[in-house]
Amino acid sequence: MFEDRSQSDVDSLMKKSTEFRQLYFHHQELDKKVDDAEHGILPLGDNELTQMKREKLVAKQRLIRLADDIQA
């Protein structure tokens, strides 16, 4: 998700902000569920999968804003 940032940068952000850390792990959880659903491991309907993808995108956008604010 943060291809342009090193793992140490991400770790630093997680140490600085509880909100960032919680949202980061939530995004990872959603990413795994979406991946599992797309591979047929997790049975989800189209509407549920679409909603989960939207939630994942919102989380990613919030993480990017938080990261920018923390590092500013």
PDB file of C-alpha atoms in Angstrom:
ATOM      1  CA  MET A   1       0.000   0.000   0.000  1.00  0.00           C
ATOM      2  CA  PHE A   2       2.816   2.395   0.795  1.00  0.00           C
ATOM      3  CA  GLU A   3       5.098   1.409  -2.049  1.00  0.00           C
ATOM      4  CA  ASP A   4       6.775   4.811  -1.993  1.00  0.00           C
ATOM      5  CA  ARG A   5       7.667   4.544   1.716  1.00  0.00           C
ATOM      6  CA  SER A   6      10.097   2.222   3.444  1.00  0.00           C
ATOM      7  CA  GLN A   7       8.914  -0.215   6.085  1.00  0.00           C
ATOM      8  CA  SER A   8      10.815   1.798   8.690  1.00  0.00           C
ATOM      9  CA  ASP A   9       8.816   4.904   7.680  1.00  0.00           C
ATOM     10  CA  VAL A  10       5.565   2.983   8.088  1.00  0.00           C
ATOM     11  CA  ASP A  11       6.731   1.609  11.454  1.00  0.00           C
ATOM     12  CA  SER A  12       7.571   5.146  12.558  1.00  0.00           C
ATOM     13  CA  LEU A  13       4.108   6.369  11.564  1.00  0.00           C
ATOM     14  CA  MET A  14       2.519   3.528  13.538  1.00  0.00           C
ATOM     15  CA  LYS A  15       4.546   4.473  16.625  1.00  0.00           C
ATOM     16  CA  LYS A  16       3.583   8.135  16.336  1.00  0.00           C
ATOM     17  CA  SER A  17      -0.144   7.667  15.815  1.00  0.00           C
ATOM     18  CA  THR A  18      -2.536   5.156  17.343  1.00  0.00           C
ATOM     19  CA  GLU A  19      -5.141   6.142  14.754  1.00  0.00           C
ATOM     20  CA  PHE A  20      -2.717   5.430  11.914  1.00  0.00           C
ATOM     21  CA  ARG A  21      -1.748   2.063  13.431  1.00  0.00           C
ATOM     22  CA  GLN A  22      -5.349   0.943  13.919  1.00  0.00           C
ATOM     23  CA  LEU A  23      -6.388   2.080  10.455  1.00  0.00           C
ATOM     24  CA  TYR A  24      -3.319   0.451   8.884  1.00  0.00           C
ATOM     25  CA  PHE A  25      -4.178  -2.931  10.400  1.00  0.00           C
ATOM     26  CA  HIS A  26      -7.843  -2.495   9.473  1.00  0.00           C
ATOM     27  CA  HIS A  27      -6.820  -1.803   5.869  1.00  0.00           C
ATOM     28  CA  GLN A  28      -4.606  -4.911   5.855  1.00  0.00           C
ATOM     29  CA  GLU A  29      -7.507  -6.989   7.164  1.00  0.00           C
ATOM     30  CA  LEU A  30      -9.813  -5.644   4.457  1.00  0.00           C
ATOM     31  CA  ASP A  31      -7.148  -6.288   1.827  1.00  0.00           C
ATOM     32  CA  LYS A  32      -6.887  -9.937   2.892  1.00  0.00           C
ATOM     33  CA  LYS A  33     -10.666 -10.389   2.895  1.00  0.00           C
ATOM     34  CA  VAL A  34     -11.036  -8.806  -0.563  1.00  0.00           C
ATOM     35  CA  ASP A  35      -8.246 -11.005  -1.891  1.00  0.00           C
ATOM     36  CA  ASP A  36      -9.810 -14.113  -0.342  1.00  0.00           C
ATOM     37  CA  ALA A  37     -13.223 -13.210  -1.773  1.00  0.00           C
ATOM     38  CA  GLU A  38     -11.791 -12.641  -5.248  1.00  0.00           C
ATOM     39  CA  HIS A  39     -10.104 -16.067  -5.104  1.00  0.00           C
ATOM     40  CA  GLY A  40     -13.270 -17.811  -3.909  1.00  0.00           C
ATOM     41  CA  ILE A  41     -11.935 -18.557  -0.428  1.00  0.00           C
ATOM     42  CA  LEU A  42     -14.311 -16.182   1.327  1.00  0.00           C
ATOM     43  CA  PRO A  43     -17.893 -16.454   0.066  1.00  0.00           C
ATOM     44  CA  LEU A  44     -19.197 -12.913  -0.426  1.00  0.00           C
ATOM     45  CA  GLY A  45     -21.878 -11.532  -2.673  1.00  0.00           C
ATOM     46  CA  ASP A  46     -21.091  -8.875  -5.241  1.00  0.00           C
ATOM     47  CA  ASN A  47     -22.642  -6.117  -3.126  1.00  0.00           C
ATOM     48  CA  GLU A  48     -20.667  -7.126  -0.042  1.00  0.00           C
ATOM     49  CA  LEU A  49     -17.429  -7.275  -2.008  1.00  0.00           C
ATOM     50  CA  THR A  50     -18.066  -3.888  -3.599  1.00  0.00           C
ATOM     51  CA  GLN A  51     -18.792  -2.354  -0.188  1.00  0.00           C
ATOM     52  CA  MET A  52     -15.636  -3.884   1.255  1.00  0.00           C
ATOM     53  CA  LYS A  53     -13.562  -2.490  -1.624  1.00  0.00           C
ATOM     54  CA  ARG A  54     -15.043   0.963  -1.023  1.00  0.00           C
ATOM     55  CA  GLU A  55     -14.262   0.752   2.677  1.00  0.00           C
ATOM     56  CA  LYS A  56     -10.706  -0.324   1.845  1.00  0.00           C
ATOM     57  CA  LEU A  57     -10.268   2.650  -0.496  1.00  0.00           C
ATOM     58  CA  VAL A  58     -11.580   5.097   2.101  1.00  0.00           C
ATOM     59  CA  ALA A  59      -9.170   3.630   4.656  1.00  0.00           C
ATOM     60  CA  LYS A  60      -6.259   3.962   2.230  1.00  0.00           C
ATOM     61  CA  GLN A  61      -7.108   7.582   1.454  1.00  0.00           C
ATOM     62  CA  ARG A  62      -7.344   8.373   5.170  1.00  0.00           C
ATOM     63  CA  LEU A  63      -4.005   6.630   5.817  1.00  0.00           C
ATOM     64  CA  ILE A  64      -2.313   8.710   3.140  1.00  0.00           C
ATOM     65  CA  ARG A  65      -3.716  11.933   4.609  1.00  0.00           C
ATOM     66  CA  LEU A  66      -2.686  10.901   8.118  1.00  0.00           C
ATOM     67  CA  ALA A  67       0.824   9.998   6.956  1.00  0.00           C
ATOM     68  CA  ASP A  68       1.200  13.349   5.223  1.00  0.00           C
ATOM     69  CA  ASP A  69      -0.067  15.201   8.309  1.00  0.00           C
ATOM     70  CA  ILE A  70       2.177  13.297  10.697  1.00  0.00           C
ATOM     71  CA  GLN A  71       5.283  13.834   8.593  1.00  0.00           C
ATOM     72  CA  ALA A  72       4.548  17.515   7.922  1.00  0.00           C
TER      73      ALA A  72
END
